[in-house]
Tab-separated table of C-alpha atoms and ligand atoms in Angstrom:
chain	number	residue	atom	x	y	z
A	1	MET	CA	0.056	-0.030	0.191
A	2	ASN	CA	1.688	3.463	-1.074
A	3	SER	CA	4.038	5.793	0.619
A	4	LYS	CA	4.621	3.060	3.709
A	5	GLY	CA	7.836	2.422	5.165
A	6	LYS	CA	10.675	4.872	5.884
A	7	ASN	CA	8.838	8.095	4.914
A	8	PHE	CA	6.637	7.516	8.102
A	9	LYS	CA	9.173	5.810	10.564
A	10	TRP	CA	9.536	7.628	13.610
A	11	HIS	CA	12.895	6.783	16.346
A	12	PRO	CA	13.371	9.239	19.255
A	13	ASP	CA	17.859	8.364	18.187
A	14	GLU	CA	17.693	9.088	14.525
A	15	LYS	CA	16.160	12.168	11.956
A	16	PRO	CA	12.872	12.462	11.388
A	17	PRO	CA	11.913	11.005	8.135
A	18	GLN	CA	11.780	13.177	4.627
A	19	ILE	CA	8.630	14.415	4.248
A	20	GLU	CA	6.852	13.789	0.701
A	21	ALA	CA	5.525	16.782	-1.657
A	22	HIS	CA	1.711	15.069	-1.439
A	23	SER	CA	2.115	15.013	2.769
A	24	LYS	CA	3.204	18.700	2.839
A	25	ALA	CA	-0.326	19.445	0.689
A	26	LYS	CA	-1.930	17.789	3.649
A	27	LEU	CA	-0.304	19.384	6.107
A	28	ARG	CA	-0.644	22.688	4.550
A	29	VAL	CA	-5.100	21.889	3.832
A	30	LEU	CA	-4.833	20.781	7.473
A	31	ARG	CA	-3.280	23.978	9.005
A	32	ARG	CA	-5.560	26.659	6.767
A	33	TYR	CA	-8.653	24.386	7.727
A	34	LEU	CA	-7.823	24.855	11.679
A	35	ARG	CA	-6.831	28.668	10.831
A	36	ALA	CA	-10.547	29.024	9.480
A	37	TYR	CA	-12.553	26.408	12.028
A	38	PHE	CA	-11.266	28.912	14.807
A	39	ASP	CA	-11.848	32.225	13.462
A	40	ARG	CA	-15.429	30.937	11.686
A	41	LEU	CA	-16.793	29.399	15.424
A	42	ASN	CA	-15.708	32.639	17.035
A	43	VAL	CA	-17.088	35.573	15.377
A	44	SER	CA	-19.162	36.651	18.196
A	45	PRO	CA	-17.854	39.419	20.085
A	46	HIS	CA	-20.055	38.156	23.417
A	47	ARG	CA	-18.243	34.806	23.705
A	48	ASP	CA	-15.583	34.407	26.549
A	49	GLU	CA	-14.939	31.089	26.732
A	50	PHE	CA	-14.267	28.873	23.528
A	51	LYS	CA	-13.494	25.199	24.091
A	52	LEU	CA	-11.764	22.606	21.283
A	53	ASP	CA	-10.247	19.023	22.010
A	54	LEU	CA	-8.207	18.277	18.985
A	55	VAL	CA	-7.749	14.404	18.752
A	56	ASP	CA	-4.906	13.360	16.385
A	57	GLY	CA	-5.381	8.963	16.374
A	58	PHE	CA	-2.389	8.566	14.084
A	59	ALA	CA	-0.160	11.102	15.391
A	60	GLY	CA	3.618	9.877	13.998
A	61	GLY	CA	6.530	11.595	15.233
A	62	GLY	CA	5.608	14.960	15.777
A	63	LEU	CA	8.321	15.994	12.779
A	64	PHE	CA	9.438	16.044	9.196
A	65	SER	CA	12.960	16.878	7.872
A	66	ASP	CA	12.025	18.706	4.600
A	67	GLY	CA	15.623	18.824	2.821
A	68	SER	CA	17.994	20.362	5.299
A	69	ASP	CA	14.857	21.502	7.166
A	70	GLU	CA	12.371	20.724	9.897
A	71	LEU	CA	8.489	20.338	8.847
A	72	PRO	CA	6.093	20.015	11.853
A	73	GLY	CA	3.782	17.244	11.424
A	74	SER	CA	-0.037	16.966	12.271
A	75	PRO	CA	0.531	17.071	16.324
A	76	LEU	CA	2.577	20.355	15.758
A	77	VAL	CA	0.072	22.001	13.406
A	78	MET	CA	-2.809	21.252	16.028
A	79	LEU	CA	-0.831	22.922	18.937
A	80	GLU	CA	0.965	25.922	16.587
A	81	GLU	CA	-2.959	26.632	15.251
A	82	ALA	CA	-4.209	26.988	18.861
A	83	GLU	CA	-1.827	29.238	20.196
A	84	THR	CA	-1.591	31.496	17.451
A	85	ALA	CA	-5.655	31.227	17.459
A	86	LYS	CA	-5.639	32.719	20.709
A	87	THR	CA	-3.286	35.823	19.804
A	88	ARG	CA	-5.454	36.526	16.427
A	89	LEU	CA	-8.921	35.991	17.740
A	90	ASN	CA	-8.139	38.102	21.103
A	91	HIS	CA	-6.794	41.036	18.772
A	92	ASN	CA	-9.462	44.172	19.153
A	93	ARG	CA	-11.660	42.760	21.211
A	94	ILE	CA	-12.923	44.096	24.410
A	95	LYS	CA	-13.702	41.285	26.304
A	96	PRO	CA	-11.216	38.761	26.134
A	97	LEU	CA	-11.591	35.695	24.867
A	98	ALA	CA	-10.310	32.421	26.661
A	99	VAL	CA	-9.639	29.833	24.369
A	100	ASP	CA	-9.332	26.561	25.884
A	101	CYS	CA	-7.842	23.391	24.049
A	102	GLN	CA	-7.245	19.999	25.316
A	103	PHE	CA	-5.290	17.852	22.922
A	104	TYR	CA	-4.810	13.893	22.090
A	105	PHE	CA	-1.914	11.769	20.086
A	106	VAL	CA	-1.948	8.522	19.408
A	107	ASP	CA	0.309	6.271	17.497
A	108	LYS	CA	0.546	2.659	18.173
A	109	GLU	CA	4.222	2.374	17.713
A	110	LYS	CA	6.193	3.305	20.798
A	111	ALA	CA	9.169	4.583	18.792
A	112	HIS	CA	6.784	7.302	17.188
A	113	THR	CA	5.391	8.381	20.331
A	114	ASP	CA	8.821	8.493	22.265
A	115	HIS	CA	9.815	10.850	19.580
A	116	LEU	CA	7.100	12.775	19.625
A	117	GLN	CA	7.412	12.930	23.404
A	118	LYS	CA	10.870	14.385	22.869
A	119	VAL	CA	9.714	16.809	19.724
A	120	LEU	CA	6.847	18.025	22.786
A	121	ALA	CA	9.905	18.771	25.070
A	122	GLN	CA	11.547	20.474	23.212
A	123	ARG	CA	8.372	22.595	21.996
A	124	GLU	CA	8.228	26.212	22.975
A	125	PRO	CA	6.141	27.520	24.729
A	126	ALA	CA	4.276	25.227	26.554
A	127	SER	CA	1.749	27.326	27.519
A	128	ASP	CA	-0.614	24.397	26.872
A	129	GLY	CA	0.944	22.844	30.030
A	130	ASN	CA	-0.866	19.351	30.866
A	131	LYS	CA	-3.696	19.905	28.052
A	132	ILE	CA	-1.406	17.432	25.857
A	133	VAL	CA	-1.891	13.614	26.449
A	134	VAL	CA	0.280	10.981	24.203
A	135	ARG	CA	-1.059	7.833	24.277
A	136	THR	CA	0.435	4.791	23.067
A	137	GLY	CA	-1.627	2.206	21.713
A	138	PRO	CA	-4.190	1.391	18.883
A	139	PHE	CA	-6.335	4.681	17.753
A	140	GLU	CA	-9.124	1.921	18.270
A	141	ASN	CA	-8.393	0.943	22.002
A	142	GLU	CA	-8.301	4.545	22.572
A	143	LEU	CA	-11.385	6.225	21.348
A	144	ASP	CA	-13.564	5.137	24.101
A	145	SER	CA	-11.403	6.679	27.075
A	146	ILE	CA	-11.191	9.942	24.793
A	147	LEU	CA	-14.709	9.897	24.013
A	148	LYS	CA	-14.928	9.806	27.954
A	149	SER	CA	-12.965	12.766	28.471
A	150	ILE	CA	-14.670	15.024	25.716
A	151	HIS	CA	-17.971	14.828	27.106
A	152	GLN	CA	-16.509	15.058	30.923
A	153	ARG	CA	-14.674	18.368	29.677
A	154	GLN	CA	-17.452	19.434	27.637
A	155	PRO	CA	-20.869	18.186	28.492
A	156	ARG	CA	-23.051	20.346	26.201
A	157	SER	CA	-21.221	21.083	22.904
A	158	GLY	CA	-18.637	17.997	22.675
A	159	ARG	CA	-16.731	20.503	19.884
A	160	ALA	CA	-13.748	18.244	18.668
A	161	ILE	CA	-11.799	17.857	15.577
A	162	PHE	CA	-10.433	13.660	14.657
A	163	LEU	CA	-7.710	14.161	12.037
A	164	LEU	CA	-7.446	9.729	10.892
A	165	ASP	CA	-4.119	10.142	9.154
A	166	GLN	CA	-4.043	6.516	7.602
A	167	THR	CA	-1.869	4.619	5.343
A	168	GLY	CA	-3.714	3.149	2.818
A	169	PHE	CA	-7.554	2.994	3.522
A	170	ALA	CA	-7.776	-0.219	6.447
A	171	GLN	CA	-6.408	0.944	9.051
A	172	VAL	CA	-9.424	2.869	10.301
A	173	GLU	CA	-12.376	1.002	10.578
A	174	LEU	CA	-15.354	3.233	9.462
A	175	THR	CA	-18.199	2.103	11.915
A	176	LEU	CA	-15.700	4.017	14.386
A	177	ILE	CA	-16.271	7.185	12.612
A	178	ALA	CA	-19.612	6.402	12.867
A	179	ARG	CA	-19.473	5.942	17.257
A	180	ILE	CA	-17.668	9.563	17.001
A	181	PHE	CA	-20.530	11.186	15.638
A	182	SER	CA	-23.065	9.359	17.337
A	183	GLU	CA	-21.628	10.245	20.091
A	184	LEU	CA	-20.507	13.577	19.592
A	185	PRO	CA	-23.096	15.347	16.662
A	186	ALA	CA	-20.725	18.495	16.596
A	187	ALA	CA	-17.187	16.689	15.900
A	188	GLU	CA	-15.836	16.635	12.556
A	189	VAL	CA	-13.827	14.177	11.146
A	190	ILE	CA	-10.185	14.447	8.682
A	191	LEU	CA	-9.648	10.869	7.194
A	192	THR	CA	-6.884	9.874	4.769
A	193	PHE	CA	-8.653	7.275	2.497
A	194	ALA	CA	-6.224	5.936	-0.209
A	195	ALA	CA	-8.705	5.823	-2.854
A	196	ASP	CA	-7.259	4.908	-5.972
A	197	SER	CA	-5.247	1.939	-3.860
A	198	LEU	CA	-8.256	0.289	-2.519
A	199	ILE	CA	-10.057	0.589	-6.308
A	200	ASN	CA	-6.841	-0.924	-8.234
A	201	PHE	CA	-6.516	-4.099	-6.115
A	202	LEU	CA	-10.252	-4.738	-5.584
A	203	SER	CA	-9.983	-8.211	-7.136
A	204	GLU	CA	-12.441	-11.289	-5.609
A	205	ARG	CA	-9.547	-12.704	-4.014
A	206	PRO	CA	-9.948	-13.282	-0.592
A	207	GLN	CA	-7.217	-11.495	1.214
A	208	MET	CA	-9.292	-8.317	-0.538
A	209	VAL	CA	-12.336	-9.044	1.348
A	210	THR	CA	-10.150	-9.355	4.169
A	211	ALA	CA	-8.539	-6.189	3.557
A	212	ALA	CA	-11.718	-3.799	2.486
A	213	LYS	CA	-13.019	-5.593	6.203
A	214	PRO	CA	-12.960	-2.170	7.793
A	215	VAL	CA	-14.234	-0.067	4.907
A	216	GLY	CA	-17.387	-2.274	5.448
A	217	LEU	CA	-17.238	-3.236	1.903
A	218	SER	CA	-19.020	-6.876	1.487
A	219	ASP	CA	-18.374	-9.568	-0.983
A	220	GLU	CA	-21.450	-8.746	-2.907
A	221	ARG	CA	-20.719	-4.686	-2.785
A	222	ILE	CA	-17.096	-5.787	-3.960
A	223	ARG	CA	-18.460	-7.695	-6.993
A	224	SER	CA	-20.411	-5.026	-8.068
A	225	LEU	CA	-17.806	-2.597	-7.421
A	226	ILE	CA	-15.363	-4.655	-9.735
A	227	GLU	CA	-18.529	-4.676	-12.589
A	228	ASP	CA	-18.490	-0.873	-12.550
A	229	ARG	CA	-14.614	-0.481	-12.641
A	230	ASP	CA	-14.292	-2.569	-16.270
A	231	GLY	CA	-17.595	-1.990	-17.035
A	232	TYR	CA	-18.902	1.569	-18.574
A	233	GLY	CA	-19.005	3.611	-15.577
A	234	GLY	CA	-15.348	2.910	-14.795
A	235	LYS	CA	-13.136	4.606	-12.055
A	236	ALA	CA	-15.445	7.763	-11.754
A	237	LEU	CA	-18.104	5.353	-10.491
A	238	VAL	CA	-16.563	3.816	-8.275
A	239	GLN	CA	-15.079	6.652	-7.091
A	240	ARG	CA	-18.634	7.961	-6.350
A	241	THR	CA	-20.167	4.906	-4.862
A	242	LEU	CA	-16.924	4.669	-2.549
A	243	ARG	CA	-17.996	8.258	-1.336
A	244	ASP	CA	-21.678	7.835	-0.772
A	245	HIS	CA	-20.559	4.668	0.882
A	246	THR	CA	-17.700	6.087	3.201
A	247	ARG	CA	-20.421	8.591	3.959
A	248	ILE	CA	-23.817	6.678	4.997
A	249	LEU	CA	-21.792	4.126	7.034
A	250	THR	CA	-20.124	6.705	9.161
A	251	GLY	CA	-22.969	8.574	9.530
A	252	ALA	CA	-22.001	12.300	8.105
A	253	THR	CA	-24.044	14.183	6.554
A	254	TYR	CA	-21.820	16.107	4.710
A	255	ASP	CA	-18.193	15.128	3.090
A	256	THR	CA	-15.918	17.006	1.117
A	257	PRO	CA	-13.319	15.100	-0.307
A	258	PHE	CA	-9.671	16.819	-1.355
A	259	PHE	CA	-7.677	15.016	-3.846
A	260	ILE	CA	-4.268	14.505	-3.362
A	261	ARG	CA	-2.212	12.564	-6.222
A	262	PRO	CA	1.250	11.507	-4.651
A	263	GLU	CA	3.916	11.973	-7.918
A	264	GLN	CA	5.715	8.518	-6.792
A	265	SER	CA	2.965	6.237	-7.067
A	266	ARG	CA	-0.143	8.471	-9.139
A	267	ARG	CA	-2.801	6.611	-7.214
A	268	ALA	CA	-4.808	8.984	-5.672
A	269	LEU	CA	-5.010	9.766	-1.715
A	270	TRP	CA	-8.272	11.561	-0.101
A	271	PHE	CA	-8.622	14.259	2.891
A	272	LEU	CA	-12.044	13.652	3.067
A	273	HIS	CA	-13.401	16.153	5.283
A	274	LEU	CA	-16.511	14.805	6.742
A	275	SER	CA	-18.966	16.674	9.341
A	276	ARG	CA	-23.025	17.067	10.617
A	277	HIS	CA	-22.836	20.511	10.380
A	278	PRO	CA	-23.349	22.965	6.847
A	279	THR	CA	-21.022	25.118	8.402
A	280	ALA	CA	-18.284	22.926	9.102
A	281	ARG	CA	-18.296	21.606	5.182
A	282	ASP	CA	-18.150	25.401	4.177
A	283	VAL	CA	-15.643	26.016	6.139
A	284	MET	CA	-13.621	22.503	4.233
A	285	ILE	CA	-14.920	23.460	0.950
A	286	GLN	CA	-13.717	27.169	1.448
A	287	ARG	CA	-10.528	25.918	1.879
A	288	HIS	CA	-10.272	24.413	-1.598
A	289	TRP	CA	-10.623	27.289	-2.661
A	290	ASP	CA	-7.938	28.899	-1.279
A	291	VAL	CA	-4.929	26.297	-1.962
A	292	GLN	CA	-6.095	25.756	-5.262
A	293	ASN	CA	-4.288	28.498	-6.155
A	294	THR	CA	-1.378	28.284	-3.668
A	295	PHE	CA	-1.048	24.940	-5.285
A	296	GLU	CA	-0.517	26.015	-8.511
A	297	HIS	CA	3.132	26.260	-7.932
A	298	CYS	CA	4.122	23.053	-6.814
A	299	GLY	CA	3.191	22.236	-10.686
A	300	ILE	CA	1.321	18.743	-12.018
A	301	GLY	CA	4.591	17.077	-11.481
A	302	SER	CA	3.536	17.129	-7.837
A	303	PHE	CA	-0.106	17.192	-7.495
A	304	GLY	CA	-1.779	16.032	-11.019
A	305	MET	CA	-5.337	17.227	-9.501
A	306	LEU	CA	-6.196	18.772	-6.940
A	307	GLY	CA	-9.550	19.131	-5.487
A	308	TRP	CA	-12.809	16.943	-6.792
A	309	ASP	CA	-10.894	14.897	-9.862
A	310	ALA	CA	-13.859	12.806	-11.724
A	311	LEU	CA	-15.606	12.048	-8.419
A	312	LEU	CA	-18.832	13.654	-9.227
A	313	GLU	CA	-18.206	12.652	-13.438
A	314	GLY	CA	-22.140	11.831	-14.198
A	315	GLY	CA	-23.435	13.049	-12.023
A	316	THR	CA	-26.481	16.042	-12.334
A	317	LEU	CA	-24.208	19.488	-11.961
A	318	PRO	CA	-20.963	18.932	-14.316
A	319	LEU	CA	-19.274	20.591	-11.119
A	320	PHE	CA	-16.007	18.909	-9.905
A	321	ARG	CA	-12.821	19.941	-10.795
A	322	PHE	CA	-11.107	22.732	-9.209
A	323	GLN	CA	-8.308	22.873	-11.308
A	324	ASP	CA	-9.546	23.933	-14.654
A	325	LEU	CA	-12.824	25.700	-13.005
A	326	ASP	CA	-13.025	29.300	-12.300
A	327	ALA	CA	-15.526	31.092	-10.606
A	328	GLN	CA	-17.234	32.181	-13.309
A	329	ARG	CA	-17.241	29.157	-15.281
A	330	MET	CA	-18.992	27.418	-12.105
A	331	HIS	CA	-21.199	30.529	-11.905
A	332	GLU	CA	-22.392	29.808	-15.689
A	333	GLU	CA	-22.826	25.667	-15.235
A	334	LEU	CA	-24.800	26.794	-11.871
A	335	LEU	CA	-26.875	28.398	-13.832
A	336	ASN	CA	-27.609	26.196	-16.622
A	337	GLU	CA	-28.193	23.494	-14.486
A	338	LEU	CA	-29.974	24.721	-10.895
A	339	PRO	CA	-33.243	25.382	-12.215
A	340	ARG	CA	-34.283	22.507	-13.558
A	341	GLU	CA	-33.052	20.588	-10.086
A	342	LEU	CA	-34.597	23.813	-7.939
A	343	PHE	CA	-37.896	23.911	-10.109
A	344	SER	CA	-38.553	19.950	-9.115
A	345	LEU	CA	-36.822	20.300	-5.533
A	346	VAL	CA	-39.492	23.495	-5.004
A	347	SER	CA	-42.598	22.282	-6.994
A	348	GLU	CA	-44.651	20.439	-4.253
A	349	GLU	CA	-43.827	23.403	-1.980
A	350	PRO	CA	-41.426	25.948	-0.859
A	351	VAL	CA	-38.014	24.773	1.028
A	352	THR	CA	-35.833	27.279	3.007
A	353	ILE	CA	-32.559	28.077	1.876
A	354	GLU	CA	-31.259	26.123	4.783
A	355	THR	CA	-32.942	22.866	2.675
A	356	PHE	CA	-31.520	23.837	-0.339
A	357	ARG	CA	-28.174	24.411	0.667
A	358	HIS	CA	-28.034	20.750	2.362
A	359	MET	CA	-29.333	19.213	-0.774
A	360	PHE	CA	-27.015	20.370	-2.739
A	361	ALA	CA	-24.345	21.162	-1.013
A	362	ASN	CA	-22.573	16.916	-1.440
A	363	ARG	CA	-23.018	17.036	-5.253
A	364	THR	CA	-21.032	20.549	-5.970
A	365	ALA	CA	-17.603	22.233	-5.636
A	366	ALA	CA	-19.546	25.421	-5.230
A	367	ARG	CA	-19.538	27.675	-1.608
A	368	PHE	CA	-22.960	28.670	0.051
A	369	SER	CA	-22.387	32.051	-0.785
A	370	ASP	CA	-21.692	30.262	-4.731
A	371	LEU	CA	-25.054	28.703	-4.749
A	372	ASP	CA	-27.111	32.102	-2.615
A	373	GLU	CA	-25.752	34.633	-5.445
A	374	VAL	CA	-27.350	31.405	-7.771
A	375	VAL	CA	-30.779	31.879	-6.479
A	376	LEU	CA	-30.720	35.734	-5.930
A	377	ARG	CA	-30.097	35.963	-9.680
A	378	LEU	CA	-32.966	33.256	-11.136
A	379	PHE	CA	-34.908	35.441	-8.236
A	380	ARG	CA	-34.320	38.838	-9.739
A	381	GLU	CA	-34.565	37.358	-13.056
A	382	ARG	CA	-38.449	36.065	-12.002
A	383	GLU	CA	-37.463	32.360	-12.903
A	384	PHE	CA	-38.588	31.429	-9.116
A	385	ALA	CA	-39.637	33.287	-5.894
A	386	VAL	CA	-37.928	33.659	-2.596
A	387	LEU	CA	-40.205	33.924	0.677
A	388	ASP	CA	-39.335	35.594	4.110
A	389	GLN	CA	-40.972	33.078	6.846
A	390	ASP	CA	-43.912	33.972	6.813
A	391	GLY	CA	-44.612	33.712	3.479
A	392	LYS	CA	-44.581	37.109	1.877
A	393	GLU	CA	-42.177	37.838	-1.389
A	394	ARG	CA	-39.235	39.031	0.006
A	395	SER	CA	-37.606	42.296	-2.230
A	396	ARG	CA	-36.031	42.134	-5.697
A	397	SER	CA	-33.570	44.292	-4.632
A	398	LEU	CA	-32.730	41.528	-1.659
A	399	LYS	CA	-29.022	41.422	-1.392
A	400	ARG	CA	-28.527	38.079	1.244
A	401	LEU	CA	-30.770	35.267	1.783
A	402	LYS	CA	-31.515	34.046	4.953
A	403	THR	CA	-30.971	30.407	6.001
A	404	SER	CA	-35.321	30.755	6.862
A	405	ASP	CA	-35.864	32.485	3.522
A	406	ARG	CA	-37.685	30.006	1.457
A	407	ILE	CA	-37.648	29.266	-2.715
A	408	ALA	CA	-40.933	28.712	-4.315
A	409	LEU	CA	-42.112	28.692	-7.707
A	410	PRO	CA	-43.041	31.769	-9.285
A	411	SER	CA	-46.568	32.851	-9.149
A	412	THR	CA	-46.709	33.283	-13.317
A	413	LEU	CA	-44.335	30.155	-13.964
A	414	LEU	CA	-41.756	30.114	-16.710
A	415	LEU	CA	-40.301	27.073	-17.796
A	416	PRO	CA	-37.031	26.191	-15.706
A	417	GLY	CA	-34.007	28.109	-17.178
A	418	PHE	CA	-36.457	29.807	-20.239
A	419	SER	CA	-35.903	33.005	-19.204
A	420	ARG	CA	-31.848	32.884	-20.136
A	421	LEU	CA	-33.075	31.028	-23.777
A	422	SER	CA	-31.682	33.717	-25.740
B	501	SAM	C1	0.683	8.723	7.701
B	501	SAM	S1	1.375	8.628	9.654
B	501	SAM	C2	0.801	9.725	10.254
B	501	SAM	C3	1.516	11.203	10.060
B	501	SAM	C4	0.834	12.598	11.010
B	501	SAM	N1	-0.334	12.362	10.632
B	501	SAM	C5	1.745	13.652	10.064
B	501	SAM	O1	1.049	14.346	8.999
B	501	SAM	O2	2.758	14.599	10.971
B	501	SAM	C6	0.240	7.111	9.834
B	501	SAM	C7	0.999	6.979	11.400
B	501	SAM	O3	-0.138	5.718	11.898
B	501	SAM	C8	0.545	5.179	12.919
B	501	SAM	N2	-0.747	3.772	12.805
B	501	SAM	C9	-0.930	3.283	11.893
B	501	SAM	N3	-1.676	2.227	12.125
B	501	SAM	C10	-1.888	2.634	13.528
B	501	SAM	C11	-3.876	2.461	14.735
B	501	SAM	N4	-4.190	1.429	14.254
B	501	SAM	N5	-3.968	3.292	15.562
B	501	SAM	C12	-3.174	4.464	15.479
B	501	SAM	N6	-1.975	4.881	14.686
B	501	SAM	C13	-1.364	3.824	13.805
B	501	SAM	C14	1.964	4.757	12.202
B	501	SAM	O4	2.485	3.904	13.102
B	501	SAM	C15	1.922	6.299	11.480
B	501	SAM	O5	2.846	6.785	12.532
């Protein structure tokens, strides 16, 4: 399975392993995501405390070599982002905000956690005091006690981010993620998943069936995936099926796959963000748009593709590649496709903006702001009506939608998309 071996081997007496380009990309997405998460959840000036538990279930040794430099691994990225958030969020605030984070770093290899302990001991400032727990053992064995501690510390909100950065696809049993969501509905999970390896290795050999067990694929499902892969649907169809399967099995409502193609193996990895909250999903999708440009300089050699790949190919909304997709083109595509979709969605009764976003979120690369903009345009062009909570039509000069607003058919019906046929 890809990238195993020396790239993720730590020992306290040895230099940290050299980092590969795709792992660097992953860490950059993680850093940006955490930064945005802190900012997005702390917009209210009235809040005086923000509690968050960060769990790195496949933590590694904490540091990589990057040529002759050193680069922080995921546990340090978490610590650094929590630390800088304290300063950033308190800037210009009248009422101080206490950012209170608890960290759990787990790795099953003792040499890795020993290395991590050494790195943590050298860190400055150690202002997080005793709020770091390092555990040696398989994540699956540690999960129960971690969930218990999170409940104790945050009985009401249970706000937590779990990073499950496995190698391959079979180290994280997907039902574990379902447990996380059922016990902590506000949690978010970021899962590395070697989707292409799984697809390439799909076979009916008995070892495959065993290897696919943690992913929850039955023999019958594997057979049908093989048929899809080798048949008309090809790999894109298998990717889509796998993505749906993962979302359903984990009990997540939203999934946003980041798509990273390592230079060496050329087999795509997913950095899959799973959540039950529309806001969480929107924060993640915003990161796709942000890093798209930043990553360009890595060139095609490092990342064949970043973003949606062919995941949504064949879906109703043809939005799947951030790389060759600019916002304007996406808006045009949405304007062409959405009216038809919306028409069937609201034909029975008006649907709130919240439901509309929910229905479309997993199917497009669009941010909520993009979707809203298209709805506003369709409203101005009288293809649809927008009603307030009490059912009164809103003004056509409306600039921002509320989540409680409702999209309805207009009183004079046009054929969907008709006003734009010229
Ligand atoms: C890809 S590396 C983690 C890299 C790290 N997240 C980073 O970016 O700095 C995966 C790590 O998971 C550990 N591991 C593998 N199976 C595990 C399990 N079941 N539970 C906990 N750790 C595991 C390995 O020892 C390895 O250190």
